[in-house]
Amino acid sequence: MDFTGFEVRKCPPTVMYIPNFITSEEEQRILSHIERTPKPRWTQLLNRRLVNYGGVPHPNGMIAEEIPEWLQIYVDKVNNLGVFESQNANHVLVNEYLPGQGILPHTDGPLFHPIISTISTGAHTVLEFAKREDTAAEAEAGADQPSEMPREVRFKLLLEPRSLLILKDTLYSDYLHAISETSEDVLCDRICNYDLCENTYKIGDHLVRRSPRISLTIRNVPKTSKMKLKFC
Ligand SMILES: O=C(O)CCC(=O)C(=O)O
């Protein structure tokens, strides 16, 4: 796919934002599958809950598991765009955020091929970016080792429901991303993808109330292994 028209030009390379990547019917189907996810499948964190599909990424290699068909459809849809170049996505992280919840500044770290694709469903959010300090801790960081250091937010992206976001290059390697723990977002001039959004927004004191949001972060985990069964 030619992404030229979807590149967010006002931030460092490379961000692609595709509004309405999925239809409302597809969004509803995803939300109803997620709603039916058994409670024990969820990992409850302080500020969100999540489910891994495809396996749990690990430095020794992810033990690959089959992604359910209802979800594989969207992994294929992203793979078919050629997002992961010569690779294919093999992992989906489902995050659920209630109003007031978010994710601390982090990089996705070395367990993933350095390209992130995220489908947003349910509601919007605002993703914030800060420049990474060049510390060994941050170089090794992942979403499980976030940074609580106060940092200057350099720019933001408004992620509307049904959109696809792709992050790679300098933006993957040199920037932390985060979602503030707030119940409403201010549409400020640091949001740099208004021109690509589905809707027209008014910059100013306009506040947008958050509702529950489910994100599907679709990535490639290069190091995988098959489950070894040991018989004695
Ligand atoms: O929910 C999102 O859009 C971001 C998720 C994320 O950054 C992560 O899980 O590492």
PDB file of C-alpha atoms and ligand atoms in Angstrom:
ATOM      1  CA  MET A   1       0.000   0.000   0.000  1.00  0.00           C
ATOM      2  CA  ASP A   2       1.157   3.532  -0.708  1.00  0.00           C
ATOM      3  CA  PHE A   3       1.106   5.318   2.656  1.00  0.00           C
ATOM      4  CA  THR A   4       2.124   8.734   1.319  1.00  0.00           C
ATOM      5  CA  GLY A   5      -1.239  10.371   1.973  1.00  0.00           C
ATOM      6  CA  PHE A   6      -1.408   8.994   5.528  1.00  0.00           C
ATOM      7  CA  GLU A   7       1.951  10.169   6.875  1.00  0.00           C
ATOM      8  CA  VAL A   8       1.773  12.629   9.773  1.00  0.00           C
ATOM      9  CA  ARG A   9       4.183  15.278   8.512  1.00  0.00           C
ATOM     10  CA  LYS A  10       4.296  17.471  11.618  1.00  0.00           C
ATOM     11  CA  CYS A  11       6.188  14.960  13.771  1.00  0.00           C
ATOM     12  CA  PRO A  12       9.474  13.030  13.499  1.00  0.00           C
ATOM     13  CA  PRO A  13       9.554  10.076  11.089  1.00  0.00           C
ATOM     14  CA  THR A  14       7.612   7.943  10.845  1.00  0.00           C
ATOM     15  CA  VAL A  15       3.949   8.062  11.844  1.00  0.00           C
ATOM     16  CA  MET A  16       1.094   6.895   9.658  1.00  0.00           C
ATOM     17  CA  TYR A  17      -2.511   7.536  10.673  1.00  0.00           C
ATOM     18  CA  ILE A  18      -5.329   5.856   8.736  1.00  0.00           C
ATOM     19  CA  PRO A  19      -8.832   6.894   9.877  1.00  0.00           C
ATOM     20  CA  ASN A  20     -11.679   4.381   9.439  1.00  0.00           C
ATOM     21  CA  PHE A  21      -9.294   1.479   8.881  1.00  0.00           C
ATOM     22  CA  ILE A  22     -12.100  -0.792  10.084  1.00  0.00           C
ATOM     23  CA  THR A  23     -15.866  -0.356   9.719  1.00  0.00           C
ATOM     24  CA  SER A  24     -18.315   0.228  12.603  1.00  0.00           C
ATOM     25  CA  GLU A  25     -19.574  -3.372  12.152  1.00  0.00           C
ATOM     26  CA  GLU A  26     -16.021  -4.730  12.471  1.00  0.00           C
ATOM     27  CA  GLU A  27     -15.484  -2.526  15.519  1.00  0.00           C
ATOM     28  CA  GLN A  28     -18.674  -3.870  17.153  1.00  0.00           C
ATOM     29  CA  ARG A  29     -17.603  -7.452  16.400  1.00  0.00           C
ATOM     30  CA  ILE A  30     -14.203  -6.855  18.045  1.00  0.00           C
ATOM     31  CA  LEU A  31     -15.820  -5.235  21.086  1.00  0.00           C
ATOM     32  CA  SER A  32     -18.283  -8.078  21.556  1.00  0.00           C
ATOM     33  CA  HIS A  33     -15.478 -10.692  21.383  1.00  0.00           C
ATOM     34  CA  ILE A  34     -13.445  -8.713  23.912  1.00  0.00           C
ATOM     35  CA  GLU A  35     -16.488  -8.384  26.173  1.00  0.00           C
ATOM     36  CA  ARG A  36     -16.808 -12.174  26.201  1.00  0.00           C
ATOM     37  CA  THR A  37     -13.133 -12.726  27.139  1.00  0.00           C
ATOM     38  CA  PRO A  38     -13.095 -14.842  30.308  1.00  0.00           C
ATOM     39  CA  LYS A  39     -11.864 -12.916  33.341  1.00  0.00           C
ATOM     40  CA  PRO A  40      -8.837 -15.213  33.986  1.00  0.00           C
ATOM     41  CA  ARG A  41      -7.446 -14.339  30.492  1.00  0.00           C
ATOM     42  CA  TRP A  42      -7.023 -10.702  31.576  1.00  0.00           C
ATOM     43  CA  THR A  43      -3.952  -9.354  33.335  1.00  0.00           C
ATOM     44  CA  GLN A  44      -5.129  -6.581  35.623  1.00  0.00           C
ATOM     45  CA  LEU A  45      -2.616  -3.756  36.054  1.00  0.00           C
ATOM     46  CA  LEU A  46      -3.004  -0.644  38.198  1.00  0.00           C
ATOM     47  CA  ASN A  47      -3.987   1.588  35.291  1.00  0.00           C
ATOM     48  CA  ARG A  48      -5.445  -0.761  32.637  1.00  0.00           C
ATOM     49  CA  ARG A  49      -6.022  -4.441  31.875  1.00  0.00           C
ATOM     50  CA  LEU A  50      -4.603  -6.477  29.016  1.00  0.00           C
ATOM     51  CA  VAL A  51      -4.675  -9.789  27.155  1.00  0.00           C
ATOM     52  CA  ASN A  52      -1.829 -11.264  25.070  1.00  0.00           C
ATOM     53  CA  TYR A  53      -2.727 -13.177  21.902  1.00  0.00           C
ATOM     54  CA  GLY A  54      -0.107 -15.153  19.967  1.00  0.00           C
ATOM     55  CA  GLY A  55       1.912 -15.852  23.121  1.00  0.00           C
ATOM     56  CA  VAL A  56       3.660 -13.855  25.820  1.00  0.00           C
ATOM     57  CA  PRO A  57       6.801 -12.067  24.534  1.00  0.00           C
ATOM     58  CA  HIS A  58       9.884 -13.164  26.493  1.00  0.00           C
ATOM     59  CA  PRO A  59      13.667 -12.559  26.055  1.00  0.00           C
ATOM     60  CA  ASN A  60      14.170 -16.331  25.597  1.00  0.00           C
ATOM     61  CA  GLY A  61      11.572 -16.411  22.847  1.00  0.00           C
ATOM     62  CA  MET A  62       7.780 -16.275  22.760  1.00  0.00           C
ATOM     63  CA  ILE A  63       6.092 -19.664  22.868  1.00  0.00           C
ATOM     64  CA  ALA A  64       3.884 -19.144  19.841  1.00  0.00           C
ATOM     65  CA  GLU A  65       0.153 -19.710  20.241  1.00  0.00           C
ATOM     66  CA  GLU A  66      -2.530 -19.572  17.591  1.00  0.00           C
ATOM     67  CA  ILE A  67      -4.347 -16.251  17.336  1.00  0.00           C
ATOM     68  CA  PRO A  68      -8.142 -16.801  17.313  1.00  0.00           C
ATOM     69  CA  GLU A  69      -9.743 -16.444  13.906  1.00  0.00           C
ATOM     70  CA  TRP A  70     -11.911 -13.422  14.822  1.00  0.00           C
ATOM     71  CA  LEU A  71      -8.695 -11.528  15.658  1.00  0.00           C
ATOM     72  CA  GLN A  72      -6.426 -13.000  12.965  1.00  0.00           C
ATOM     73  CA  ILE A  73      -8.677 -11.242  10.402  1.00  0.00           C
ATOM     74  CA  TYR A  74      -7.285  -7.873  11.566  1.00  0.00           C
ATOM     75  CA  VAL A  75      -3.705  -9.149  11.837  1.00  0.00           C
ATOM     76  CA  ASP A  76      -4.039 -10.238   8.174  1.00  0.00           C
ATOM     77  CA  LYS A  77      -5.579  -6.906   7.264  1.00  0.00           C
ATOM     78  CA  VAL A  78      -2.523  -5.111   8.693  1.00  0.00           C
ATOM     79  CA  ASN A  79      -0.060  -7.653   7.224  1.00  0.00           C
ATOM     80  CA  ASN A  80      -1.658  -7.191   3.798  1.00  0.00           C
ATOM     81  CA  LEU A  81      -0.674  -3.521   3.862  1.00  0.00           C
ATOM     82  CA  GLY A  82       2.984  -4.598   3.964  1.00  0.00           C
ATOM     83  CA  VAL A  83       3.419  -2.733   7.257  1.00  0.00           C
ATOM     84  CA  PHE A  84       6.020  -5.172   8.598  1.00  0.00           C
ATOM     85  CA  GLU A  85       8.069  -5.223   5.392  1.00  0.00           C
ATOM     86  CA  SER A  86       9.468  -8.759   5.032  1.00  0.00           C
ATOM     87  CA  GLN A  87       7.952  -9.882   8.360  1.00  0.00           C
ATOM     88  CA  ASN A  88       4.399 -10.659   9.410  1.00  0.00           C
ATOM     89  CA  ALA A  89       2.750  -9.692  12.667  1.00  0.00           C
ATOM     90  CA  ASN A  90       2.372 -12.649  15.032  1.00  0.00           C
ATOM     91  CA  HIS A  91       1.272 -10.982  18.268  1.00  0.00           C
ATOM     92  CA  VAL A  92      -1.646  -8.846  19.466  1.00  0.00           C
ATOM     93  CA  LEU A  93      -1.773  -7.020  22.766  1.00  0.00           C
ATOM     94  CA  VAL A  94      -5.305  -6.041  23.724  1.00  0.00           C
ATOM     95  CA  ASN A  95      -5.376  -3.134  26.184  1.00  0.00           C
ATOM     96  CA  GLU A  96      -8.543  -1.884  27.839  1.00  0.00           C
ATOM     97  CA  TYR A  97      -8.560   1.621  29.312  1.00  0.00           C
ATOM     98  CA  LEU A  98     -11.441   3.008  31.343  1.00  0.00           C
ATOM     99  CA  PRO A  99     -11.792   6.794  31.654  1.00  0.00           C
ATOM    100  CA  GLY A 100      -9.009   7.976  33.965  1.00  0.00           C
ATOM    101  CA  GLN A 101      -6.688   5.128  32.965  1.00  0.00           C
ATOM    102  CA  GLY A 102      -3.609   5.279  30.744  1.00  0.00           C
ATOM    103  CA  ILE A 103      -0.102   3.970  30.195  1.00  0.00           C
ATOM    104  CA  LEU A 104       3.138   5.461  31.532  1.00  0.00           C
ATOM    105  CA  PRO A 105       5.876   6.691  29.157  1.00  0.00           C
ATOM    106  CA  HIS A 106       7.715   3.736  27.635  1.00  0.00           C
ATOM    107  CA  THR A 107       9.352   2.363  24.517  1.00  0.00           C
ATOM    108  CA  ASP A 108       8.282  -1.046  23.258  1.00  0.00           C
ATOM    109  CA  GLY A 109      11.814  -2.359  23.694  1.00  0.00           C
ATOM    110  CA  PRO A 110      13.881  -5.091  22.067  1.00  0.00           C
ATOM    111  CA  LEU A 111      11.350  -7.946  22.154  1.00  0.00           C
ATOM    112  CA  PHE A 112       9.551  -6.582  19.085  1.00  0.00           C
ATOM    113  CA  HIS A 113      10.434  -5.866  15.473  1.00  0.00           C
ATOM    114  CA  PRO A 114      10.616  -2.046  15.652  1.00  0.00           C
ATOM    115  CA  ILE A 115       7.255  -1.277  14.051  1.00  0.00           C
ATOM    116  CA  ILE A 116       4.014  -0.772  16.016  1.00  0.00           C
ATOM    117  CA  SER A 117       0.530  -0.918  14.535  1.00  0.00           C
ATOM    118  CA  THR A 118      -2.500  -0.113  16.663  1.00  0.00           C
ATOM    119  CA  ILE A 119      -6.201  -0.331  15.914  1.00  0.00           C
ATOM    120  CA  SER A 120      -8.338   1.759  18.281  1.00  0.00           C
ATOM    121  CA  THR A 121     -11.905   0.721  19.113  1.00  0.00           C
ATOM    122  CA  GLY A 122     -14.667   1.957  21.411  1.00  0.00           C
ATOM    123  CA  ALA A 123     -13.455   5.497  21.930  1.00  0.00           C
ATOM    124  CA  HIS A 124     -10.684   7.968  21.213  1.00  0.00           C
ATOM    125  CA  THR A 125      -7.483   8.587  23.150  1.00  0.00           C
ATOM    126  CA  VAL A 126      -4.541  10.955  22.931  1.00  0.00           C
ATOM    127  CA  LEU A 127      -1.081   9.426  22.608  1.00  0.00           C
ATOM    128  CA  GLU A 128       1.745  11.625  23.915  1.00  0.00           C
ATOM    129  CA  PHE A 129       5.407  11.530  22.909  1.00  0.00           C
ATOM    130  CA  ALA A 130       8.521  12.599  24.828  1.00  0.00           C
ATOM    131  CA  LYS A 131      12.158  12.336  23.767  1.00  0.00           C
ATOM    132  CA  ARG A 132      13.942   9.356  25.247  1.00  0.00           C
ATOM    133  CA  GLU A 133      16.871  10.002  27.597  1.00  0.00           C
ATOM    134  CA  ASP A 134      19.795   7.919  26.492  1.00  0.00           C
ATOM    135  CA  THR A 135      19.997   5.655  29.511  1.00  0.00           C
ATOM    136  CA  ALA A 136      20.691   1.926  29.477  1.00  0.00           C
ATOM    137  CA  ALA A 137      17.476   1.380  31.447  1.00  0.00           C
ATOM    138  CA  GLU A 138      15.409   3.054  28.758  1.00  0.00           C
ATOM    139  CA  ALA A 139      17.221   1.211  25.976  1.00  0.00           C
ATOM    140  CA  GLU A 140      16.100  -2.044  27.578  1.00  0.00           C
ATOM    141  CA  ALA A 141      12.680  -0.768  28.571  1.00  0.00           C
ATOM    142  CA  GLY A 142       9.354  -2.124  27.502  1.00  0.00           C
ATOM    143  CA  ALA A 143       5.806  -1.290  28.511  1.00  0.00           C
ATOM    144  CA  ASP A 144       6.379  -3.284  31.703  1.00  0.00           C
ATOM    145  CA  GLN A 145       9.260  -1.043  32.777  1.00  0.00           C
ATOM    146  CA  PRO A 146       7.771   2.385  32.189  1.00  0.00           C
ATOM    147  CA  SER A 147       9.366   5.618  33.235  1.00  0.00           C
ATOM    148  CA  GLU A 148       7.733   7.876  35.790  1.00  0.00           C
ATOM    149  CA  MET A 149      10.266  10.663  35.216  1.00  0.00           C
ATOM    150  CA  PRO A 150       8.529  13.918  34.346  1.00  0.00           C
ATOM    151  CA  ARG A 151       9.259  14.781  30.730  1.00  0.00           C
ATOM    152  CA  GLU A 152       8.322  17.400  28.237  1.00  0.00           C
ATOM    153  CA  VAL A 153       5.592  16.191  25.899  1.00  0.00           C
ATOM    154  CA  ARG A 154       6.876  17.136  22.427  1.00  0.00           C
ATOM    155  CA  PHE A 155       3.755  16.273  20.433  1.00  0.00           C
ATOM    156  CA  LYS A 156       0.542  14.265  20.572  1.00  0.00           C
ATOM    157  CA  LEU A 157      -1.673  12.198  18.280  1.00  0.00           C
ATOM    158  CA  LEU A 158      -5.437  11.968  18.463  1.00  0.00           C
ATOM    159  CA  LEU A 159      -6.426   8.331  17.931  1.00  0.00           C
ATOM    160  CA  GLU A 160     -10.050   8.036  16.860  1.00  0.00           C
ATOM    161  CA  PRO A 161     -12.022   4.798  17.134  1.00  0.00           C
ATOM    162  CA  ARG A 162     -11.612   2.542  14.060  1.00  0.00           C
ATOM    163  CA  SER A 163      -8.289   4.161  13.113  1.00  0.00           C
ATOM    164  CA  LEU A 164      -4.969   2.439  12.467  1.00  0.00           C
ATOM    165  CA  LEU A 165      -1.740   3.979  13.737  1.00  0.00           C
ATOM    166  CA  ILE A 166       1.690   2.868  12.533  1.00  0.00           C
ATOM    167  CA  LEU A 167       4.871   3.986  14.336  1.00  0.00           C
ATOM    168  CA  LYS A 168       8.396   3.202  13.182  1.00  0.00           C
ATOM    169  CA  ASP A 169      11.919   4.553  12.542  1.00  0.00           C
ATOM    170  CA  THR A 170      13.121   7.422  14.801  1.00  0.00           C
ATOM    171  CA  LEU A 171       9.756   7.601  16.446  1.00  0.00           C
ATOM    172  CA  TYR A 172      10.060   4.007  17.598  1.00  0.00           C
ATOM    173  CA  SER A 173      13.695   4.233  18.681  1.00  0.00           C
ATOM    174  CA  ASP A 174      14.081   7.746  20.113  1.00  0.00           C
ATOM    175  CA  TYR A 175      10.702   8.554  21.652  1.00  0.00           C
ATOM    176  CA  LEU A 176       8.655   7.313  24.584  1.00  0.00           C
ATOM    177  CA  HIS A 177       4.908   7.122  24.190  1.00  0.00           C
ATOM    178  CA  ALA A 178       2.255   7.422  26.888  1.00  0.00           C
ATOM    179  CA  ILE A 179      -1.454   7.949  27.544  1.00  0.00           C
ATOM    180  CA  SER A 180      -2.288  10.323  30.414  1.00  0.00           C
ATOM    181  CA  GLU A 181      -4.486   9.064  33.203  1.00  0.00           C
ATOM    182  CA  THR A 182      -7.281  11.543  32.671  1.00  0.00           C
ATOM    183  CA  SER A 183     -11.033  11.440  32.048  1.00  0.00           C
ATOM    184  CA  GLU A 184     -11.068  14.131  29.388  1.00  0.00           C
ATOM    185  CA  ASP A 185      -8.639  15.403  26.777  1.00  0.00           C
ATOM    186  CA  VAL A 186      -7.882  18.964  25.778  1.00  0.00           C
ATOM    187  CA  LEU A 187      -7.651  19.410  22.044  1.00  0.00           C
ATOM    188  CA  CYS A 188      -4.485  21.480  22.010  1.00  0.00           C
ATOM    189  CA  ASP A 189      -2.207  22.581  19.180  1.00  0.00           C
ATOM    190  CA  ARG A 190       0.407  19.955  20.072  1.00  0.00           C
ATOM    191  CA  ILE A 191      -1.846  17.310  18.467  1.00  0.00           C
ATOM    192  CA  CYS A 192      -0.302  16.991  15.034  1.00  0.00           C
ATOM    193  CA  ASN A 193      -2.665  14.751  13.031  1.00  0.00           C
ATOM    194  CA  TYR A 194      -5.865  16.851  12.881  1.00  0.00           C
ATOM    195  CA  ASP A 195      -5.598  17.045   9.096  1.00  0.00           C
ATOM    196  CA  LEU A 196      -5.800  13.241   8.788  1.00  0.00           C
ATOM    197  CA  CYS A 197      -8.640  12.743  11.292  1.00  0.00           C
ATOM    198  CA  GLU A 198     -12.072  11.452  10.324  1.00  0.00           C
ATOM    199  CA  ASN A 199     -13.804  14.308  12.155  1.00  0.00           C
ATOM    200  CA  THR A 200     -13.201  18.029  12.258  1.00  0.00           C
ATOM    201  CA  TYR A 201     -12.103  19.321  15.657  1.00  0.00           C
ATOM    202  CA  LYS A 202     -11.895  22.742  17.230  1.00  0.00           C
ATOM    203  CA  ILE A 203      -8.587  23.553  18.875  1.00  0.00           C
ATOM    204  CA  GLY A 204      -8.934  25.387  22.160  1.00  0.00           C
ATOM    205  CA  ASP A 205     -10.468  24.732  25.546  1.00  0.00           C
ATOM    206  CA  HIS A 206     -12.661  22.098  24.000  1.00  0.00           C
ATOM    207  CA  LEU A 207     -12.641  19.023  26.249  1.00  0.00           C
ATOM    208  CA  VAL A 208     -13.394  15.549  24.955  1.00  0.00           C
ATOM    209  CA  ARG A 209     -14.703  13.110  27.568  1.00  0.00           C
ATOM    210  CA  ARG A 210     -13.148   9.678  27.450  1.00  0.00           C
ATOM    211  CA  SER A 211     -15.152   6.439  27.297  1.00  0.00           C
ATOM    212  CA  PRO A 212     -13.824   2.879  27.571  1.00  0.00           C
ATOM    213  CA  ARG A 213     -11.266   2.250  24.816  1.00  0.00           C
ATOM    214  CA  ILE A 214      -9.904  -1.082  23.587  1.00  0.00           C
ATOM    215  CA  SER A 215      -6.705  -1.007  21.557  1.00  0.00           C
ATOM    216  CA  LEU A 216      -5.253  -3.842  19.501  1.00  0.00           C
ATOM    217  CA  THR A 217      -1.481  -3.421  19.277  1.00  0.00           C
ATOM    218  CA  ILE A 218      -0.348  -5.684  16.459  1.00  0.00           C
ATOM    219  CA  ARG A 219       3.384  -6.419  16.258  1.00  0.00           C
ATOM    220  CA  ASN A 220       5.993  -8.910  15.128  1.00  0.00           C
ATOM    221  CA  VAL A 221       7.895 -10.830  17.804  1.00  0.00           C
ATOM    222  CA  PRO A 222      10.981 -12.108  15.940  1.00  0.00           C
ATOM    223  CA  LYS A 223      12.141 -14.649  18.523  1.00  0.00           C
ATOM    224  CA  THR A 224       9.614 -17.460  18.903  1.00  0.00           C
ATOM    225  CA  SER A 225       9.751 -21.101  19.878  1.00  0.00           C
ATOM    226  CA  LYS A 226       7.332 -23.999  19.814  1.00  0.00           C
ATOM    227  CA  MET A 227       6.242 -25.569  23.109  1.00  0.00           C
ATOM    228  CA  LYS A 228       8.628 -28.450  23.926  1.00  0.00           C
ATOM    229  CA  LEU A 229       6.931 -31.398  25.568  1.00  0.00           C
ATOM    230  CA  LYS A 230       9.161 -33.541  27.733  1.00  0.00           C
ATOM    231  CA  PHE A 231       8.162 -37.172  28.289  1.00  0.00           C
ATOM    232  CA  CYS A 232       9.945 -39.052  31.064  1.00  0.00           C
TER     233      CYS A 232
HETATM  234  O1  LIG B   1      -3.211   1.575  23.704  1.00  0.00           O
HETATM  235  C1  LIG B   1      -2.397   2.109  22.969  1.00  0.00           C
HETATM  236  O2  LIG B   1      -2.712   2.754  21.971  1.00  0.00           O
HETATM  237  C2  LIG B   1      -0.916   2.022  23.317  1.00  0.00           C
HETATM  238  C3  LIG B   1      -0.511   0.697  23.863  1.00  0.00           C
HETATM  239  C4  LIG B   1       0.963   0.617  24.159  1.00  0.00           C
HETATM  240  O3  LIG B   1       1.683   1.563  24.047  1.00  0.00           O
HETATM  241  C5  LIG B   1       1.545  -0.654  24.616  1.00  0.00           C
HETATM  242  O4  LIG B   1       0.807  -1.588  24.960  1.00  0.00           O
HETATM  243  O5  LIG B   1       2.788  -0.743  24.659  1.00  0.00           O
END
